[in-house]
PDB file of C-alpha atoms in Angstrom:
ATOM      1  CA  MET M 381     101.529 -37.758  -6.271  1.00 57.00           C
ATOM      2  CA  LYS M 382     101.284 -39.424  -9.507  1.00 72.00           C
ATOM      3  CA  ILE M 383      99.177 -38.004 -12.292  1.00 78.00           C
ATOM      4  CA  TRP M 384      96.779 -40.937 -12.491  1.00 78.00           C
ATOM      5  CA  ILE M 385      95.976 -40.631  -8.797  1.00 82.00           C
ATOM      6  CA  LEU M 386      95.249 -36.924  -9.205  1.00 82.00           C
ATOM      7  CA  SER M 387      93.024 -37.637 -12.191  1.00 83.00           C
ATOM      8  CA  LEU M 388      91.146 -40.294 -10.266  1.00 83.00           C
ATOM      9  CA  LEU M 389      90.514 -37.834  -7.415  1.00 86.00           C
ATOM     10  CA  ILE M 390      89.195 -35.234  -9.797  1.00 86.00           C
ATOM     11  CA  ILE M 391      86.898 -37.783 -11.416  1.00 87.00           C
ATOM     12  CA  LEU M 392      85.624 -38.929  -8.028  1.00 87.00           C
ATOM     13  CA  ILE M 393      84.956 -35.324  -6.968  1.00 87.00           C
ATOM     14  CA  VAL M 394      83.055 -34.598 -10.193  1.00 87.00           C
ATOM     15  CA  VAL M 395      81.055 -37.819  -9.901  1.00 86.00           C
ATOM     16  CA  GLY M 396      80.289 -37.057  -6.269  1.00 84.00           C
ATOM     17  CA  PHE M 397      79.169 -33.552  -7.174  1.00 83.00           C
ATOM     18  CA  VAL M 398      76.939 -34.844  -9.928  1.00 85.00           C
ATOM     19  CA  LEU M 399      75.470 -37.503  -7.642  1.00 82.00           C
ATOM     20  CA  ALA M 400      74.799 -34.885  -5.015  1.00 79.00           C
ATOM     21  CA  LEU M 401      73.039 -32.677  -7.503  1.00 81.00           C
ATOM     22  CA  ALA M 402      70.987 -35.577  -8.749  1.00 85.00           C
ATOM     23  CA  SER M 403      70.077 -36.690  -5.211  1.00 89.00           C
ATOM     24  CA  PHE M 404      68.560 -33.408  -3.983  1.00 91.00           C
ATOM     25  CA  TYR M 405      65.861 -31.202  -5.299  1.00 92.00           C
ATOM     26  CA  ILE M 406      64.455 -27.890  -4.122  1.00 93.00           C
ATOM     27  CA  VAL M 407      60.840 -26.849  -3.800  1.00 93.00           C
ATOM     28  CA  ASP M 408      60.353 -23.116  -3.316  1.00 93.00           C
ATOM     29  CA  GLN M 409      57.382 -21.332  -1.789  1.00 92.00           C
ATOM     30  CA  THR M 410      55.480 -20.993  -5.039  1.00 93.00           C
ATOM     31  CA  GLN M 411      55.802 -24.650  -6.017  1.00 94.00           C
ATOM     32  CA  GLN M 412      54.598 -28.087  -5.163  1.00 95.00           C
ATOM     33  CA  ALA M 413      56.307 -31.234  -6.477  1.00 94.00           C
ATOM     34  CA  VAL M 414      55.455 -34.800  -7.358  1.00 94.00           C
ATOM     35  CA  VAL M 415      58.255 -37.382  -7.515  1.00 94.00           C
ATOM     36  CA  LEU M 416      57.767 -40.141 -10.082  1.00 94.00           C
ATOM     37  CA  ARG M 417      59.687 -43.381 -10.280  1.00 92.00           C
ATOM     38  CA  PHE M 418      59.124 -45.306 -13.489  1.00 90.00           C
ATOM     39  CA  GLY M 419      55.837 -43.405 -13.905  1.00 88.00           C
ATOM     40  CA  LYS M 420      54.557 -44.126 -10.418  1.00 92.00           C
ATOM     41  CA  ILE M 421      54.146 -41.514  -7.720  1.00 93.00           C
ATOM     42  CA  VAL M 422      56.536 -42.057  -4.801  1.00 93.00           C
ATOM     43  CA  SER M 423      56.083 -38.753  -2.948  1.00 93.00           C
ATOM     44  CA  VAL M 424      54.333 -35.398  -3.045  1.00 94.00           C
ATOM     45  CA  LYS M 425      55.852 -32.230  -1.578  1.00 93.00           C
ATOM     46  CA  THR M 426      53.684 -29.207  -1.018  1.00 92.00           C
ATOM     47  CA  GLU M 427      55.900 -27.348   1.477  1.00 93.00           C
ATOM     48  CA  PRO M 428      59.077 -25.469   0.519  1.00 93.00           C
ATOM     49  CA  GLY M 429      62.429 -27.162   1.309  1.00 93.00           C
ATOM     50  CA  ILE M 430      65.304 -29.359   0.081  1.00 92.00           C
ATOM     51  CA  TYR M 431      64.416 -33.022  -0.447  1.00 93.00           C
ATOM     52  CA  ILE M 432      66.203 -36.227  -1.394  1.00 92.00           C
ATOM     53  CA  LYS M 433      65.394 -38.479  -4.329  1.00 91.00           C
ATOM     54  CA  GLN M 434      66.878 -41.439  -6.146  1.00 89.00           C
ATOM     55  CA  PRO M 435      69.475 -40.024  -8.535  1.00 88.00           C
ATOM     56  CA  PHE M 436      68.833 -40.637 -12.225  1.00 87.00           C
ATOM     57  CA  ILE M 437      65.741 -42.710 -11.377  1.00 91.00           C
ATOM     58  CA  ASP M 438      63.246 -40.406  -9.823  1.00 92.00           C
ATOM     59  CA  LYS M 439      61.702 -37.610 -11.849  1.00 93.00           C
ATOM     60  CA  VAL M 440      60.489 -34.436 -10.139  1.00 94.00           C
ATOM     61  CA  VAL M 441      57.462 -32.705 -11.652  1.00 94.00           C
ATOM     62  CA  ARG M 442      56.810 -29.242 -10.238  1.00 94.00           C
ATOM     63  CA  PHE M 443      53.505 -27.398 -10.335  1.00 94.00           C
ATOM     64  CA  ASP M 444      52.731 -23.830  -9.433  1.00 94.00           C
ATOM     65  CA  LYS M 445      50.550 -23.684  -6.336  1.00 91.00           C
ATOM     66  CA  ARG M 446      49.573 -20.061  -6.844  1.00 94.00           C
ATOM     67  CA  ILE M 447      46.301 -18.992  -8.462  1.00 95.00           C
ATOM     68  CA  LEU M 448      46.586 -19.258 -12.237  1.00 95.00           C
ATOM     69  CA  LEU M 449      44.804 -17.373 -14.980  1.00 95.00           C
ATOM     70  CA  TYR M 450      43.360 -19.066 -18.013  1.00 94.00           C
ATOM     71  CA  ASP M 451      41.930 -16.806 -20.696  1.00 93.00           C
ATOM     72  CA  ILE M 452      39.222 -18.668 -22.605  1.00 91.00           C
ATOM     73  CA  GLU M 453      38.708 -17.819 -26.247  1.00 90.00           C
ATOM     74  CA  PRO M 454      35.530 -15.722 -26.895  1.00 89.00           C
ATOM     75  CA  GLU M 455      32.590 -17.912 -27.788  1.00 88.00           C
ATOM     76  CA  LYS M 456      29.075 -17.260 -29.075  1.00 87.00           C
ATOM     77  CA  ILE M 457      26.063 -18.076 -26.903  1.00 88.00           C
ATOM     78  CA  ILE M 458      22.335 -17.707 -27.562  1.00 87.00           C
ATOM     79  CA  ALA M 459      20.278 -16.020 -24.861  1.00 87.00           C
ATOM     80  CA  SER M 460      16.718 -17.024 -23.959  1.00 87.00           C
ATOM     81  CA  ASP M 461      15.314 -14.217 -26.160  1.00 84.00           C
ATOM     82  CA  LYS M 462      17.229 -15.728 -29.140  1.00 83.00           C
ATOM     83  CA  LYS M 463      19.842 -13.003 -29.270  1.00 81.00           C
ATOM     84  CA  THR M 464      23.420 -14.066 -29.983  1.00 84.00           C
ATOM     85  CA  LEU M 465      26.219 -12.773 -27.777  1.00 86.00           C
ATOM     86  CA  VAL M 466      29.982 -13.136 -27.873  1.00 89.00           C
ATOM     87  CA  ILE M 467      31.142 -13.880 -24.332  1.00 90.00           C
ATOM     88  CA  ASP M 468      34.805 -13.415 -23.443  1.00 91.00           C
ATOM     89  CA  THR M 469      35.567 -15.224 -20.159  1.00 93.00           C
ATOM     90  CA  TYR M 470      38.557 -16.101 -18.062  1.00 95.00           C
ATOM     91  CA  VAL M 471      39.109 -18.493 -15.173  1.00 96.00           C
ATOM     92  CA  LEU M 472      41.097 -18.140 -11.966  1.00 96.00           C
ATOM     93  CA  TRP M 473      42.163 -21.599 -10.833  1.00 96.00           C
ATOM     94  CA  ARG M 474      44.845 -23.520  -8.996  1.00 96.00           C
ATOM     95  CA  ILE M 475      46.121 -27.049  -8.527  1.00 95.00           C
ATOM     96  CA  LYS M 476      44.767 -28.027  -5.142  1.00 94.00           C
ATOM     97  CA  ASP M 477      45.710 -31.735  -5.195  1.00 94.00           C
ATOM     98  CA  PRO M 478      48.901 -32.321  -7.265  1.00 94.00           C
ATOM     99  CA  GLU M 479      48.720 -36.131  -6.945  1.00 94.00           C
ATOM    100  CA  THR M 480      45.166 -36.273  -8.295  1.00 95.00           C
ATOM    101  CA  PHE M 481      46.043 -33.670 -10.910  1.00 95.00           C
ATOM    102  CA  ILE M 482      49.005 -35.591 -12.332  1.00 94.00           C
ATOM    103  CA  LYS M 483      47.106 -38.870 -12.285  1.00 93.00           C
ATOM    104  CA  SER M 484      44.159 -37.487 -14.198  1.00 93.00           C
ATOM    105  CA  LEU M 485      45.500 -34.702 -16.386  1.00 91.00           C
ATOM    106  CA  LYS M 486      49.291 -35.225 -16.401  1.00 89.00           C
ATOM    107  CA  SER M 487      50.213 -31.589 -17.083  1.00 92.00           C
ATOM    108  CA  VAL M 488      48.919 -28.043 -17.169  1.00 93.00           C
ATOM    109  CA  GLN M 489      48.907 -28.065 -20.962  1.00 93.00           C
ATOM    110  CA  LEU M 490      46.516 -30.997 -20.986  1.00 93.00           C
ATOM    111  CA  ALA M 491      44.430 -29.515 -18.161  1.00 94.00           C
ATOM    112  CA  LEU M 492      43.607 -26.271 -19.970  1.00 94.00           C
ATOM    113  CA  PRO M 493      41.364 -27.836 -22.669  1.00 93.00           C
ATOM    114  CA  ARG M 494      39.452 -29.673 -19.929  1.00 94.00           C
ATOM    115  CA  ILE M 495      38.938 -26.387 -18.012  1.00 95.00           C
ATOM    116  CA  ASP M 496      37.874 -24.721 -21.242  1.00 93.00           C
ATOM    117  CA  ASP M 497      35.270 -27.401 -21.987  1.00 93.00           C
ATOM    118  CA  VAL M 498      33.794 -27.462 -18.503  1.00 94.00           C
ATOM    119  CA  VAL M 499      33.607 -23.689 -17.956  1.00 94.00           C
ATOM    120  CA  TYR M 500      32.318 -22.856 -21.433  1.00 92.00           C
ATOM    121  CA  SER M 501      29.590 -25.526 -21.260  1.00 93.00           C
ATOM    122  CA  HIS M 502      28.334 -24.056 -17.960  1.00 93.00           C
ATOM    123  CA  VAL M 503      28.546 -20.497 -19.280  1.00 92.00           C
ATOM    124  CA  ARG M 504      26.536 -21.515 -22.331  1.00 90.00           C
ATOM    125  CA  ASN M 505      23.883 -23.411 -20.332  1.00 91.00           C
ATOM    126  CA  ILE M 506      23.447 -20.847 -17.559  1.00 92.00           C
ATOM    127  CA  PHE M 507      23.457 -17.798 -19.808  1.00 90.00           C
ATOM    128  CA  ALA M 508      21.040 -19.453 -22.213  1.00 89.00           C
ATOM    129  CA  LYS M 509      18.392 -19.344 -19.469  1.00 90.00           C
ATOM    130  CA  SER M 510      18.612 -15.541 -19.247  1.00 88.00           C
ATOM    131  CA  ASN M 511      17.720 -12.865 -21.765  1.00 87.00           C
ATOM    132  CA  PHE M 512      19.990 -10.260 -23.292  1.00 83.00           C
ATOM    133  CA  ASP M 513      19.137  -7.502 -20.814  1.00 83.00           C
ATOM    134  CA  GLU M 514      19.775  -9.734 -17.816  1.00 85.00           C
ATOM    135  CA  ILE M 515      23.177 -10.858 -19.161  1.00 85.00           C
ATOM    136  CA  ILE M 516      24.425  -7.277 -19.588  1.00 82.00           C
ATOM    137  CA  SER M 517      22.931  -6.124 -16.275  1.00 84.00           C
ATOM    138  CA  GLU M 518      23.981  -6.620 -12.641  1.00 83.00           C
ATOM    139  CA  LYS M 519      22.283  -9.994 -12.653  1.00 86.00           C
ATOM    140  CA  ARG M 520      25.300 -11.298 -14.567  1.00 88.00           C
ATOM    141  CA  GLU M 521      27.163 -11.524 -11.234  1.00 90.00           C
ATOM    142  CA  GLU M 522      24.626 -14.062 -10.020  1.00 92.00           C
ATOM    143  CA  LEU M 523      24.983 -16.046 -13.250  1.00 92.00           C
ATOM    144  CA  LEU M 524      28.790 -16.123 -12.932  1.00 93.00           C
ATOM    145  CA  LYS M 525      28.559 -17.297  -9.319  1.00 94.00           C
ATOM    146  CA  GLU M 526      26.456 -20.181 -10.481  1.00 94.00           C
ATOM    147  CA  VAL M 527      28.923 -20.960 -13.278  1.00 94.00           C
ATOM    148  CA  THR M 528      31.804 -20.865 -10.771  1.00 95.00           C
ATOM    149  CA  GLU M 529      30.093 -23.267  -8.390  1.00 95.00           C
ATOM    150  CA  LEU M 530      29.221 -25.764 -11.111  1.00 95.00           C
ATOM    151  CA  SER M 531      32.693 -25.614 -12.668  1.00 95.00           C
ATOM    152  CA  ARG M 532      34.334 -26.030  -9.263  1.00 95.00           C
ATOM    153  CA  GLU M 533      32.239 -29.099  -8.562  1.00 95.00           C
ATOM    154  CA  ALA M 534      32.980 -30.582 -11.976  1.00 94.00           C
ATOM    155  CA  LEU M 535      36.755 -30.116 -11.813  1.00 95.00           C
ATOM    156  CA  LYS M 536      37.462 -30.998  -8.187  1.00 93.00           C
ATOM    157  CA  ASP M 537      37.928 -34.683  -9.142  1.00 94.00           C
ATOM    158  CA  PHE M 538      40.875 -33.590 -11.297  1.00 95.00           C
ATOM    159  CA  GLY M 539      42.686 -31.959  -8.380  1.00 94.00           C
ATOM    160  CA  ILE M 540      41.681 -28.510  -9.650  1.00 95.00           C
ATOM    161  CA  GLU M 541      39.980 -25.766  -7.673  1.00 96.00           C
ATOM    162  CA  VAL M 542      38.120 -23.142  -9.695  1.00 96.00           C
ATOM    163  CA  VAL M 543      38.461 -19.901  -7.744  1.00 96.00           C
ATOM    164  CA  ASP M 544      36.366 -17.657  -9.940  1.00 95.00           C
ATOM    165  CA  VAL M 545      34.925 -17.302 -13.414  1.00 95.00           C
ATOM    166  CA  ARG M 546      34.657 -13.797 -14.789  1.00 93.00           C
ATOM    167  CA  VAL M 547      33.505 -12.140 -18.037  1.00 91.00           C
ATOM    168  CA  LYS M 548      35.821  -9.609 -19.586  1.00 88.00           C
ATOM    169  CA  HIS M 549      33.121  -8.368 -21.930  1.00 84.00           C
ATOM    170  CA  ALA M 550      29.925  -9.470 -23.637  1.00 82.00           C
ATOM    171  CA  ASP M 551      29.478  -8.146 -27.148  1.00 79.00           C
ATOM    172  CA  LEU M 552      26.964  -8.494 -29.886  1.00 76.00           C
ATOM    173  CA  PRO M 553      28.102 -10.106 -33.105  1.00 77.00           C
ATOM    174  CA  ALA M 554      28.967  -7.483 -35.674  1.00 73.00           C
ATOM    175  CA  GLU M 555      26.185  -8.634 -38.042  1.00 69.00           C
ATOM    176  CA  ASN M 556      23.327  -7.714 -35.704  1.00 69.00           C
ATOM    177  CA  GLU M 557      24.974  -5.193 -33.396  1.00 68.00           C
ATOM    178  CA  GLN M 558      23.560  -2.135 -35.171  1.00 74.00           C
ATOM    179  CA  ALA M 559      20.060  -3.585 -35.315  1.00 75.00           C
ATOM    180  CA  VAL M 560      20.004  -4.218 -31.599  1.00 72.00           C
ATOM    181  CA  TYR M 561      21.354  -0.753 -30.879  1.00 76.00           C
ATOM    182  CA  ASN M 562      18.610   0.804 -33.017  1.00 83.00           C
ATOM    183  CA  ARG M 563      15.947  -1.178 -31.163  1.00 80.00           C
ATOM    184  CA  MET M 564      17.375  -0.182 -27.788  1.00 82.00           C
ATOM    185  CA  ARG M 565      17.504   3.447 -28.859  1.00 88.00           C
ATOM    186  CA  ALA M 566      13.831   3.341 -29.944  1.00 90.00           C
ATOM    187  CA  GLU M 567      12.853   1.762 -26.609  1.00 90.00           C
ATOM    188  CA  ARG M 568      14.698   4.463 -24.682  1.00 91.00           C
ATOM    189  CA  TYR M 569      13.028   7.202 -26.730  1.00 94.00           C
ATOM    190  CA  SER M 570       9.618   5.622 -26.074  1.00 93.00           C
ATOM    191  CA  ILE M 571      10.306   5.482 -22.320  1.00 94.00           C
ATOM    192  CA  ALA M 572      11.500   9.115 -22.342  1.00 95.00           C
ATOM    193  CA  ALA M 573       8.323  10.237 -24.169  1.00 94.00           C
ATOM    194  CA  GLN M 574       6.149   8.395 -21.648  1.00 94.00           C
ATOM    195  CA  ILE M 575       7.952   9.989 -18.733  1.00 95.00           C
ATOM    196  CA  ARG M 576       7.670  13.444 -20.357  1.00 95.00           C
ATOM    197  CA  ALA M 577       3.886  12.984 -20.897  1.00 95.00           C
ATOM    198  CA  GLU M 578       3.406  11.926 -17.283  1.00 95.00           C
ATOM    199  CA  GLY M 579       5.379  14.959 -16.142  1.00 95.00           C
ATOM    200  CA  GLU M 580       3.228  17.307 -18.207  1.00 95.00           C
ATOM    201  CA  LYS M 581       0.055  15.680 -16.866  1.00 94.00           C
ATOM    202  CA  GLU M 582       1.271  16.124 -13.318  1.00 95.00           C
ATOM    203  CA  ALA M 583       2.213  19.778 -14.017  1.00 95.00           C
ATOM    204  CA  ARG M 584      -1.305  20.510 -15.325  1.00 95.00           C
ATOM    205  CA  LYS M 585      -2.766  18.897 -12.253  1.00 95.00           C
ATOM    206  CA  ILE M 586      -0.572  20.993  -9.943  1.00 96.00           C
ATOM    207  CA  ARG M 587      -1.410  24.212 -11.828  1.00 95.00           C
ATOM    208  CA  ALA M 588      -5.154  23.483 -11.619  1.00 95.00           C
ATOM    209  CA  GLU M 589      -4.891  22.883  -7.895  1.00 95.00           C
ATOM    210  CA  ALA M 590      -2.946  26.120  -7.455  1.00 96.00           C
ATOM    211  CA  ASP M 591      -5.508  28.114  -9.474  1.00 95.00           C
ATOM    212  CA  LYS M 592      -8.358  26.640  -7.451  1.00 95.00           C
ATOM    213  CA  THR M 593      -6.612  27.457  -4.186  1.00 95.00           C
ATOM    214  CA  ALA M 594      -5.910  31.035  -5.376  1.00 95.00           C
ATOM    215  CA  LYS M 595      -9.581  31.584  -6.277  1.00 95.00           C
ATOM    216  CA  VAL M 596     -10.724  30.307  -2.877  1.00 95.00           C
ATOM    217  CA  LEU M 597      -8.235  32.583  -1.089  1.00 96.00           C
ATOM    218  CA  ILE M 598      -9.272  35.631  -3.156  1.00 95.00           C
ATOM    219  CA  ALA M 599     -12.968  34.943  -2.520  1.00 95.00           C
ATOM    220  CA  GLU M 600     -12.337  34.573   1.211  1.00 95.00           C
ATOM    221  CA  ALA M 601     -10.292  37.802   1.210  1.00 95.00           C
ATOM    222  CA  GLN M 602     -13.040  39.692  -0.639  1.00 94.00           C
ATOM    223  CA  SER M 603     -15.632  38.372   1.772  1.00 94.00           C
ATOM    224  CA  THR M 604     -13.572  39.461   4.742  1.00 94.00           C
ATOM    225  CA  ALA M 605     -13.029  42.877   3.144  1.00 95.00           C
ATOM    226  CA  GLU M 606     -16.773  43.336   2.594  1.00 94.00           C
ATOM    227  CA  GLN M 607     -17.450  42.355   6.202  1.00 94.00           C
ATOM    228  CA  ILE M 608     -14.875  44.843   7.458  1.00 94.00           C
ATOM    229  CA  LYS M 609     -16.228  47.554   5.141  1.00 93.00           C
ATOM    230  CA  GLY M 610     -19.800  46.907   6.331  1.00 92.00           C
ATOM    231  CA  THR M 611     -18.691  47.019   9.953  1.00 92.00           C
ATOM    232  CA  GLY M 612     -16.870  50.292   9.291  1.00 92.00           C
ATOM    233  CA  GLU M 613     -19.887  51.880   7.603  1.00 89.00           C
ATOM    234  CA  ALA M 614     -22.169  50.740  10.414  1.00 90.00           C
ATOM    235  CA  SER M 615     -19.792  52.262  12.893  1.00 91.00           C
ATOM    236  CA  ALA M 616     -19.693  55.493  10.879  1.00 84.00           C
ATOM    237  CA  VAL M 617     -23.498  55.712  10.790  1.00 82.00           C
ATOM    238  CA  LYS M 618     -23.623  55.127  14.487  1.00 86.00           C
ATOM    239  CA  ILE M 619     -21.040  57.838  15.129  1.00 84.00           C
ATOM    240  CA  TYR M 620     -22.881  60.290  12.818  1.00 77.00           C
ATOM    241  CA  ALA M 621     -26.131  59.557  14.604  1.00 79.00           C
ATOM    242  CA  GLU M 622     -24.507  60.237  17.967  1.00 81.00           C
ATOM    243  CA  ILE M 623     -23.033  63.503  16.705  1.00 76.00           C
ATOM    244  CA  PHE M 624     -26.327  64.560  15.116  1.00 76.00           C
ATOM    245  CA  SER M 625     -28.189  63.933  18.346  1.00 80.00           C
ATOM    246  CA  LYS M 626     -25.720  66.050  20.288  1.00 81.00           C
ATOM    247  CA  ASP M 627     -25.276  69.085  17.945  1.00 78.00           C
ATOM    248  CA  LYS M 628     -27.581  69.334  14.930  1.00 77.00           C
ATOM    249  CA  ASP M 629     -26.075  72.596  13.576  1.00 79.00           C
ATOM    250  CA  PHE M 630     -22.526  71.330  13.670  1.00 77.00           C
ATOM    251  CA  TYR M 631     -23.561  68.138  11.956  1.00 76.00           C
ATOM    252  CA  GLU M 632     -25.306  70.109   9.211  1.00 78.00           C
ATOM    253  CA  PHE M 633     -22.199  72.311   8.804  1.00 79.00           C
ATOM    254  CA  TRP M 634     -19.916  69.260   8.572  1.00 77.00           C
ATOM    255  CA  ARG M 635     -22.141  67.572   5.997  1.00 76.00           C
ATOM    256  CA  THR M 636     -22.166  70.806   3.936  1.00 78.00           C
ATOM    257  CA  MET M 637     -18.378  70.934   3.969  1.00 78.00           C
ATOM    258  CA  GLU M 638     -18.313  67.330   2.741  1.00 76.00           C
ATOM    259  CA  VAL M 639     -20.545  68.375  -0.179  1.00 75.00           C
ATOM    260  CA  TYR M 640     -18.177  71.253  -1.055  1.00 74.00           C
ATOM    261  CA  ARG M 641     -15.201  68.901  -1.019  1.00 74.00           C
ATOM    262  CA  SER M 642     -16.936  66.387  -3.258  1.00 71.00           C
ATOM    263  CA  ILE M 643     -17.531  68.980  -6.006  1.00 68.00           C
ATOM    264  CA  GLU M 644     -14.000  70.354  -5.944  1.00 59.00           C
ATOM    265  CA  GLY M 645     -12.642  70.572  -9.549  1.00 59.00           C
ATOM    266  CA  GLY M 646     -16.116  70.062 -11.084  1.00 57.00           C
ATOM    267  CA  ILE M 647     -18.923  72.450 -12.191  1.00 56.00           C
ATOM    268  CA  LEU M 648     -20.335  74.578  -9.411  1.00 56.00           C
ATOM    269  CA  LEU M 649     -23.951  75.782  -9.671  1.00 54.00           C
ATOM    270  CA  ILE M 650     -25.046  78.372  -7.196  1.00 56.00           C
ATOM    271  CA  GLY M 651     -28.659  79.468  -6.638  1.00 53.00           C
ATOM    272  CA  ASP M 652     -30.850  80.825  -3.940  1.00 54.00           C
ATOM    273  CA  GLU M 653     -32.886  77.670  -3.876  1.00 52.00           C
ATOM    274  CA  LEU M 654     -29.811  75.528  -2.961  1.00 55.00           C
ATOM    275  CA  ASP M 655     -29.709  75.525   0.753  1.00 61.00           C
ATOM    276  CA  SER M 656     -26.374  73.779   0.765  1.00 58.00           C
ATOM    277  CA  PHE M 657     -24.563  76.883  -0.486  1.00 61.00           C
ATOM    278  CA  LYS M 658     -25.814  79.177   2.256  1.00 63.00           C
ATOM    279  CA  TYR M 659     -22.372  79.311   3.835  1.00 63.00           C
ATOM    280  CA  LEU M 660     -20.827  80.460   0.566  1.00 62.00           C
ATOM    281  CA  LYS M 661     -23.472  83.097   0.074  1.00 58.00           C
ATOM    282  CA  SER M 662     -22.997  84.394   3.557  1.00 53.00           C
ATOM    283  CA  GLU M 663     -19.320  84.982   2.813  1.00 48.00           C
TER     284      GLU M 663
END
């Protein structure tokens, strides 16, 4: 084989290989592609696979079809109570309609400023209707849902779907941060003092009720004791009367012994005129 024939074959093989490479393109699972011919869209591929295009004429523009993150620069907003906050937000979004997206925004780099404008304007407007305490409280979730819905509606005509808008953090500007903290600290101290005063008032009320109940119980107990004592004494008198009626001498002897026992350890005076000591004298 002559050299020129061999060279021609090599050239044909190379040209064929280049043409083959230029005629096919691959779309993987994370991508979606738009084929442009002289600036006009000729096809859109959203499923993974190997596709054919016009070599050296068609241009394939690939977009990521996964959810993308766009971190918006922190911006100042003014709440309804005139306090200034620095809100740091980010957006989760994706290209839902690549044909509409490339017609309206051309590229992701050009889409980001549009997303920034739309989301920040809604964050500013929605948050401006709430006060500082609401923005830093759980109510912020409701505000962000409203921002997400409005942003999604505003960007859908660009082939963009806003999945979620979140706030990384909401800070006070450095110039008035300390003043707000001092005011919040004073408010918390005031609330704590009020709660403490109410607690002391309730404690006094409980103690007064307890003292009143104790006095009533003691009075009832004393009354019951007096009744029992009276009943006992009446029973004793009755028993003494019965004994006296049965044996007068024994009763007199028993009463005399009770007198002796009552003066035990004291001064004892003995005389003939004291009939109570007749038993002692007889001994």
